[in-house]
GROMACS .gro file of C-alpha atoms in nm:
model
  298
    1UNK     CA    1  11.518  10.718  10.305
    2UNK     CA    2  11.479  10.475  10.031
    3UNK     CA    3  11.514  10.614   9.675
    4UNK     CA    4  11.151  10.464   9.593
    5UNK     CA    5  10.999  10.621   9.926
    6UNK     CA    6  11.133  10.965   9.795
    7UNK     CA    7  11.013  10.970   9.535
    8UNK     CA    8  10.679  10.882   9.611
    9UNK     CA    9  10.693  11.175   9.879
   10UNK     CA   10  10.791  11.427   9.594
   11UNK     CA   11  10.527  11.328   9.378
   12UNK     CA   12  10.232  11.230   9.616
   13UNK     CA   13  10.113  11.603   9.661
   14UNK     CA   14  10.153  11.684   9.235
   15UNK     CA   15   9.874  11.961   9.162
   16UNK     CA   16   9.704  11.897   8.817
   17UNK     CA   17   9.687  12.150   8.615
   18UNK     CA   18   9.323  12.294   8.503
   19UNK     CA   19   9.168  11.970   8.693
   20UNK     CA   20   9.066  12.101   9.034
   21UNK     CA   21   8.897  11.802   9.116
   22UNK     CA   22   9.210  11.607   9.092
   23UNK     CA   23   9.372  11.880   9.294
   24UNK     CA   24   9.104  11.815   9.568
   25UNK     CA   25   9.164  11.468   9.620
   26UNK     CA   26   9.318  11.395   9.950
   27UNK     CA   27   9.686  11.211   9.955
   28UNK     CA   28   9.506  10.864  10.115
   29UNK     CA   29   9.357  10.860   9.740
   30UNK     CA   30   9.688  10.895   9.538
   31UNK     CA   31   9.923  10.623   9.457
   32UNK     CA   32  10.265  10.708   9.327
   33UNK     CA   33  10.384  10.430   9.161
   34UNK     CA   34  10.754  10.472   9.102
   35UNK     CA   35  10.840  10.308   8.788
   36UNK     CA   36  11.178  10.223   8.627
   37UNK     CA   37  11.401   9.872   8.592
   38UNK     CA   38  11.146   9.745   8.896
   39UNK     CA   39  10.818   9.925   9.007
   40UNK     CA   40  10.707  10.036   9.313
   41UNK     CA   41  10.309  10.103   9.368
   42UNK     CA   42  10.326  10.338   9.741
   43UNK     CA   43   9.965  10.349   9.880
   44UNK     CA   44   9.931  10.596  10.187
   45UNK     CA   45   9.661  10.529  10.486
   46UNK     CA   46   9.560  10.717  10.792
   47UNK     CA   47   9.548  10.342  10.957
   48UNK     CA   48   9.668  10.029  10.929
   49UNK     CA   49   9.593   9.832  10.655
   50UNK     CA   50   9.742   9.507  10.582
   51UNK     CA   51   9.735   9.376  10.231
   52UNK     CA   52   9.807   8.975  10.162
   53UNK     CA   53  10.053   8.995   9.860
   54UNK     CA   54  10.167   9.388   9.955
   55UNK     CA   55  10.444   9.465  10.211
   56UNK     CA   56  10.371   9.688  10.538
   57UNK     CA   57  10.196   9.889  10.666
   58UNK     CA   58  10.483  10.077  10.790
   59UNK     CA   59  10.429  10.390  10.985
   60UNK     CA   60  10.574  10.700  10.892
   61UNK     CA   61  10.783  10.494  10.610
   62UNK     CA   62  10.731  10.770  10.310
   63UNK     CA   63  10.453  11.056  10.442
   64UNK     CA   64  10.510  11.126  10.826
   65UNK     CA   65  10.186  11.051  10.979
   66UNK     CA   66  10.047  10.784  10.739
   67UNK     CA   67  10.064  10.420  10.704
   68UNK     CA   68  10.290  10.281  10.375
   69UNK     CA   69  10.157   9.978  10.226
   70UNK     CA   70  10.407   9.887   9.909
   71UNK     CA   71  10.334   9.705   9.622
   72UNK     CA   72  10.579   9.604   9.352
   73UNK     CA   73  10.691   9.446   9.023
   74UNK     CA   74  11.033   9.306   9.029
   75UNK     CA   75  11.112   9.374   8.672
   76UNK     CA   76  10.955   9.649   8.466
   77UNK     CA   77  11.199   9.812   8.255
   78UNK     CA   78  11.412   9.535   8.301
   79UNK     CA   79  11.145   9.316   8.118
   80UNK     CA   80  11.068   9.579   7.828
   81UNK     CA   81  11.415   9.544   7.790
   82UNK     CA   82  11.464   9.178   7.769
   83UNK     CA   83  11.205   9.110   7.538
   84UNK     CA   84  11.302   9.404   7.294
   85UNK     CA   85  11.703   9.296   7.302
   86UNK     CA   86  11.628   8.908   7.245
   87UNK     CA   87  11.367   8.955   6.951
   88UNK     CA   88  11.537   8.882   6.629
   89UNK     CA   89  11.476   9.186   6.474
   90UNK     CA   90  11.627   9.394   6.792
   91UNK     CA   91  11.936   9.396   6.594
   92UNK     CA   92  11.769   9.575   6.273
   93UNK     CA   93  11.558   9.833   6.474
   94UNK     CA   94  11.865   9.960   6.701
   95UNK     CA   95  12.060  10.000   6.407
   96UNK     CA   96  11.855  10.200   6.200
   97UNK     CA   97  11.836  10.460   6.509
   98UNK     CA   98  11.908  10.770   6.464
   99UNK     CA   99  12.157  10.962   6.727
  100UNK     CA  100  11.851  11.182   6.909
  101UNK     CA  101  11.620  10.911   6.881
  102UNK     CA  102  11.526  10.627   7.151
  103UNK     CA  103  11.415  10.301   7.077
  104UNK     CA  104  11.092  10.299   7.300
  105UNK     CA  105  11.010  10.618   7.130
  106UNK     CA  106  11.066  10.440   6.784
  107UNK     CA  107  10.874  10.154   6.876
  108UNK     CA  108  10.562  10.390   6.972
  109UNK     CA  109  10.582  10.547   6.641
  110UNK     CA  110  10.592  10.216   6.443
  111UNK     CA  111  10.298  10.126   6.699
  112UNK     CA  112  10.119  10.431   6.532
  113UNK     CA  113  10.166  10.336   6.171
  114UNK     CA  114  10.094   9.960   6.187
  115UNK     CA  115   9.810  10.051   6.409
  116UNK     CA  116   9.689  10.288   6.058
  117UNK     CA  117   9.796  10.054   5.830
  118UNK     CA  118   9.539   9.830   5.973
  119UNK     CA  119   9.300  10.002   6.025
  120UNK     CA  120   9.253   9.931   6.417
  121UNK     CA  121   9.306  10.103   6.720
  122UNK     CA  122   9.682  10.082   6.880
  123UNK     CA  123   9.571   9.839   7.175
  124UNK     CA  124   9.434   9.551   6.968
  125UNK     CA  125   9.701   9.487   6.783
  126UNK     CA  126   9.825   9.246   7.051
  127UNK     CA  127   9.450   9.069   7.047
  128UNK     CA  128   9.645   8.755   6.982
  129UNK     CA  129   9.938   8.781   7.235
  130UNK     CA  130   9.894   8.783   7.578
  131UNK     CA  131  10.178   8.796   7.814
  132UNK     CA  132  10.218   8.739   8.224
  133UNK     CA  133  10.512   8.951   8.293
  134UNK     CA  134  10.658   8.736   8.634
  135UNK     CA  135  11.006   8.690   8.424
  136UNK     CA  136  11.136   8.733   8.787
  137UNK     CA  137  10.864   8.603   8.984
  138UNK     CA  138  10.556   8.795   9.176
  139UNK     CA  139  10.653   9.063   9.415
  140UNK     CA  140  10.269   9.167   9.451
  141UNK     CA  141   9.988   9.104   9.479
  142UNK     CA  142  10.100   8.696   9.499
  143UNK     CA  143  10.406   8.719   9.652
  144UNK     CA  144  10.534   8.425   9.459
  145UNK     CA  145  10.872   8.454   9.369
  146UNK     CA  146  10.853   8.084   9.208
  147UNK     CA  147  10.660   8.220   8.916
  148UNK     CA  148  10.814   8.275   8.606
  149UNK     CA  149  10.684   8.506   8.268
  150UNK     CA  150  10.431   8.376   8.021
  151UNK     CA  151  10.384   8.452   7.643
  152UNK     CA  152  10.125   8.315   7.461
  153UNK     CA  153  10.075   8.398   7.037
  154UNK     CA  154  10.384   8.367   6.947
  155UNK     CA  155  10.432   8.283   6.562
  156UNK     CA  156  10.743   8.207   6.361
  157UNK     CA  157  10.759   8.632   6.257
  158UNK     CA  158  11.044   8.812   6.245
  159UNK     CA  159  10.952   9.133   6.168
  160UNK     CA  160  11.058   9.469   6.281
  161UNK     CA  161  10.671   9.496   6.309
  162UNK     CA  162  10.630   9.172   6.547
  163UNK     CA  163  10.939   9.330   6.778
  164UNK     CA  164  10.680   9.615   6.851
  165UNK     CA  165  10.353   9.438   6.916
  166UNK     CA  166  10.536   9.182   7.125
  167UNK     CA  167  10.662   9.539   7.367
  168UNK     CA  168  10.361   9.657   7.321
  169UNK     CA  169  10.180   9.344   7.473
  170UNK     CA  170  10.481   9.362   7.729
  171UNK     CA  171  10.394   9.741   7.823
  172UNK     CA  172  10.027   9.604   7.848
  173UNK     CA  173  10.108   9.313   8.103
  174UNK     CA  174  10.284   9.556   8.277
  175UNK     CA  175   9.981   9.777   8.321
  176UNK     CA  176   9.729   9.490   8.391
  177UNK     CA  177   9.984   9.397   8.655
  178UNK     CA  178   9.956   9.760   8.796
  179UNK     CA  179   9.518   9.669   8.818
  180UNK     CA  180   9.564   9.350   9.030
  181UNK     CA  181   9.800   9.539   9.247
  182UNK     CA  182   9.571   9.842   9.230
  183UNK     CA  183   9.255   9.597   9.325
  184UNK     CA  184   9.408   9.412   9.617
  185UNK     CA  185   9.512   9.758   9.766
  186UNK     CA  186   9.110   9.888   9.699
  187UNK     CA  187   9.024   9.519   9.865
  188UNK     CA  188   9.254   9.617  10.148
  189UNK     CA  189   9.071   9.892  10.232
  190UNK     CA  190   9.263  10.166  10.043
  191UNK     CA  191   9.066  10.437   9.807
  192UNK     CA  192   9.266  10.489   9.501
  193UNK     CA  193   9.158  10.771   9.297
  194UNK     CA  194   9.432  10.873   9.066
  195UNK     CA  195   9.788  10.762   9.000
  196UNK     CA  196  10.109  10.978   9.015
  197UNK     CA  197  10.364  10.830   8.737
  198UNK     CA  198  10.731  10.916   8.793
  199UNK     CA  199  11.054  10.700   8.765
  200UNK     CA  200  11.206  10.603   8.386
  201UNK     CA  201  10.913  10.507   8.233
  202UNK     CA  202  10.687  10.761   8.327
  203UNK     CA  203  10.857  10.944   8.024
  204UNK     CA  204  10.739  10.699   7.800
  205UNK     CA  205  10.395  10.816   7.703
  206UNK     CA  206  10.253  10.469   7.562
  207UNK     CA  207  10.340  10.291   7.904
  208UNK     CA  208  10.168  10.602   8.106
  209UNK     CA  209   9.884  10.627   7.840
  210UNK     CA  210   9.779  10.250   7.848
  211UNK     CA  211   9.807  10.257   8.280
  212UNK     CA  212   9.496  10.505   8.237
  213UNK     CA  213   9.340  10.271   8.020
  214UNK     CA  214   9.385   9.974   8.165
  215UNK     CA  215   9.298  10.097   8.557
  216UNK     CA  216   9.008  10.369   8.423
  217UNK     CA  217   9.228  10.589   8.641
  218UNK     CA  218   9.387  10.922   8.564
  219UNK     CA  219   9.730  10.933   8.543
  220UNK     CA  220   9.926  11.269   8.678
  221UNK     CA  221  10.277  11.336   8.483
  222UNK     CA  222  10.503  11.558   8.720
  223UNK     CA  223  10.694  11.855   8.502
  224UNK     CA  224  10.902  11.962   8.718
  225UNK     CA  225  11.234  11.806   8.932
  226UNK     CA  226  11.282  11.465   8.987
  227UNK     CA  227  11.030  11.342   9.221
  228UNK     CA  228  11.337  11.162   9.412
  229UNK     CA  229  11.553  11.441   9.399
  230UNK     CA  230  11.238  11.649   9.505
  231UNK     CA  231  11.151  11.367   9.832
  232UNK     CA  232  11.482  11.449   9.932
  233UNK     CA  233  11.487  11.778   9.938
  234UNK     CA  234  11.123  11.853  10.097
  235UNK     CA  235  11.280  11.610  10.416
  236UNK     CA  236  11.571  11.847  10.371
  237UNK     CA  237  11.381  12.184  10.417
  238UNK     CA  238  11.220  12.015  10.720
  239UNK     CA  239  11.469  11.901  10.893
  240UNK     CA  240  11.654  12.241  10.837
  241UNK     CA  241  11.309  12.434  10.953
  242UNK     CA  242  11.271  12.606  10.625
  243UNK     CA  243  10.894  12.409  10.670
  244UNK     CA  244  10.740  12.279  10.983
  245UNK     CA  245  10.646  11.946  10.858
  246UNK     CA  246  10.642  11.753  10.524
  247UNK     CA  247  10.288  11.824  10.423
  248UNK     CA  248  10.348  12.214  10.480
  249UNK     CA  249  10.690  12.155  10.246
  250UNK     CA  250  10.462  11.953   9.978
  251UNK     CA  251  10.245  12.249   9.958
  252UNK     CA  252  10.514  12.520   9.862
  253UNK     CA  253  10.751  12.249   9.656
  254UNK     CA  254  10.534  11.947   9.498
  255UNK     CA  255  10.498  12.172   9.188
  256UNK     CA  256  10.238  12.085   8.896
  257UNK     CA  257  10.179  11.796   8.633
  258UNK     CA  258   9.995  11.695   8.362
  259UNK     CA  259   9.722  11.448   8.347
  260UNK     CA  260   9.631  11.130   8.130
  261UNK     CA  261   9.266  11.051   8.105
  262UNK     CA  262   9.140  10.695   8.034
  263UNK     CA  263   9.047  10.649   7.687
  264UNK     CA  264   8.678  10.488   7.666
  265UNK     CA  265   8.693  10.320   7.331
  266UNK     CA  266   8.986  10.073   7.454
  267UNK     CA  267   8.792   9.986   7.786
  268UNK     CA  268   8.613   9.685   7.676
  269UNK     CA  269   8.905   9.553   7.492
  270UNK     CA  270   9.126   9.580   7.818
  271UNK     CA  271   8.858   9.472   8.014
  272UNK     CA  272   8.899   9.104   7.812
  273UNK     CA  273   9.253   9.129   7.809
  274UNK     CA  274   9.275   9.097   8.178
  275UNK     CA  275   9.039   8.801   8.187
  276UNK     CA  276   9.313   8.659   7.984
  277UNK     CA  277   9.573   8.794   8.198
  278UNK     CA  278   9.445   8.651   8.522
  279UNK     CA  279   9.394   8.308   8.347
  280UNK     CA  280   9.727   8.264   8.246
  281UNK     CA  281   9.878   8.215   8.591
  282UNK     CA  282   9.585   8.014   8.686
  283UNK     CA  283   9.729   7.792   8.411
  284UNK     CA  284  10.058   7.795   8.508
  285UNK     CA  285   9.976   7.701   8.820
  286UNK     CA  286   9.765   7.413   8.710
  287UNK     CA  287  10.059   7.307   8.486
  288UNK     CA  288  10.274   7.314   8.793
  289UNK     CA  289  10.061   7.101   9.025
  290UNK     CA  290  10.038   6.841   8.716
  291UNK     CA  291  10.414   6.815   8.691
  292UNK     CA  292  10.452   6.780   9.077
  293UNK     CA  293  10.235   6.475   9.074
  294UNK     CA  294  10.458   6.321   8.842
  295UNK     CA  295  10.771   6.450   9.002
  296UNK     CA  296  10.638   6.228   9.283
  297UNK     CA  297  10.623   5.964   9.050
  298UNK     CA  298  11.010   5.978   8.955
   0.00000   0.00000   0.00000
């Protein structure tokens, strides 16, 4: 099975805890999305369902029984990490680390105090800096591999405070990203309800905080094992007949999580954000067919 695949089956069947709606919602409505260096957004159906921009539906391909259809973002971590390590003030942050600390974590707190310094909330301090985070081309939902990343605000700063609000506009992308996938799925005919968060960045509570905010979706934190480890061993218990089938091993093993509600007073500013976000690659593909014509003319 495919690392991604178990770990979506680990985490698909999370209980909530002190949420029993959440608990009640069926696993057609949850969508792990497994996210570390890339990200992988695993909706399940009881039919087929095929998605322009989203690969399957594959039968049987993560929960036996249900359809697969896979969305994805070919660099997620990968592209936090780029743009922290070639700011110029990467070099001044990471050395100024202590030897318990992380430099996500760092940059979250630093998010905090500009954010007070300021006097606004934590999400508009990127309200001029927009990024489209294709650095290595669309996996979904455009399936264009041709298209490249996007930053647009940028200013001759230096600062160790600039190095954060260009991540955190990077963690945003990320999560408007996650809503176009999450809307071509819904326009697919899937019914996403909540999200399941597991993967590297799913310990990094600004990234998981802003994907409730930016989808209006809840977002479910699993406590316990490694939701890959934990896909592999609820096939294992199966095929050893410890449990008759996968659902019946979910039940006894998926173990509990925590749960990240949307905050309403960043709604309307996320709500422009993503007209921004979804007009940048309409630019850059306007820029593209204006070069080809005079490519032609070469």
């Amino acid at each position: 099975m495919i690392d991604a695949h178990a770990g979506g089956l680990g985490s698909i069947g999370c209980n909530v805890d002190g949420d029993p709606f959440l608990n009640s919602l069926p696993l057609r409505c949850r969508l792990p999305v497994i996210c570390g260096t890339s990200t992988c957004h695993m909706a399940i159906s009881e039919r087929s369902l095929f998605v322009p921009g989203v690969w399957g539906p594959y039968l049987s391909a993560m929960v036996p029984g249900f359809y697969t259809s896979e969305g994805g973002q070919s660099a997620a971590g990968k592209l936090l990490d780029h743009v922290i390590e070639t700011h110029p003030a990467y070099g001044e942050v990471r050395d100024a680390l202590q030897s318990t600390e992380y430099l996500q974590n760092v940059l979250n707190s630093n998010l905090e105090k500009l954010s007070n310094k300021k006097c606004i909330r934590l999400a508009a301090l990127t309200s001029n800096l927009h990024v489209w985070p294709d650095f290595y081309g669309n996996r979904s939902p455009l399936a264009d591999a041709s298209l490249q990343g996007m930053m647009c605000g940028l200013t001759l700063d230096r600062s160790a405070a600039n190095l954060a609000v260009s991540y955190l506009a990077t963690v945003q992308a990320l999560a408007y990203s996650t809503r176009f996938i999450v809307e071509a799925l819904t326009a697919g005919g899937h019914n996403i309800k909540l999200m399941v968060l597991s993967g590297g960045l799913s310990k990094n509570s600004l990234y998981c905080q802003t994907h409730a905010d930016v989808t209006g979706f809840p977002v479910v934190l699993p406590t316990g094992t490694d939701s890959m480890l934990l896909g592999g061993a609820l096939l294992a218990s199966v095929a050893t007949g410890d449990a008759n089938t996968c659902q019946e091993a979910m039940a006894r093993m998926a173990g509990n999580g925590k749960a990240l509600y949307p905050q309403e007073e960043d709604k309307s500013y996320h709500e422009k954000k993503y007209q921004v976000f979804k007009k940048m690659v309409e630019h850059q593909q306007a820029y593209r067919k204006i070069m080809a014509t005079e490519r032609d003319n070469i």
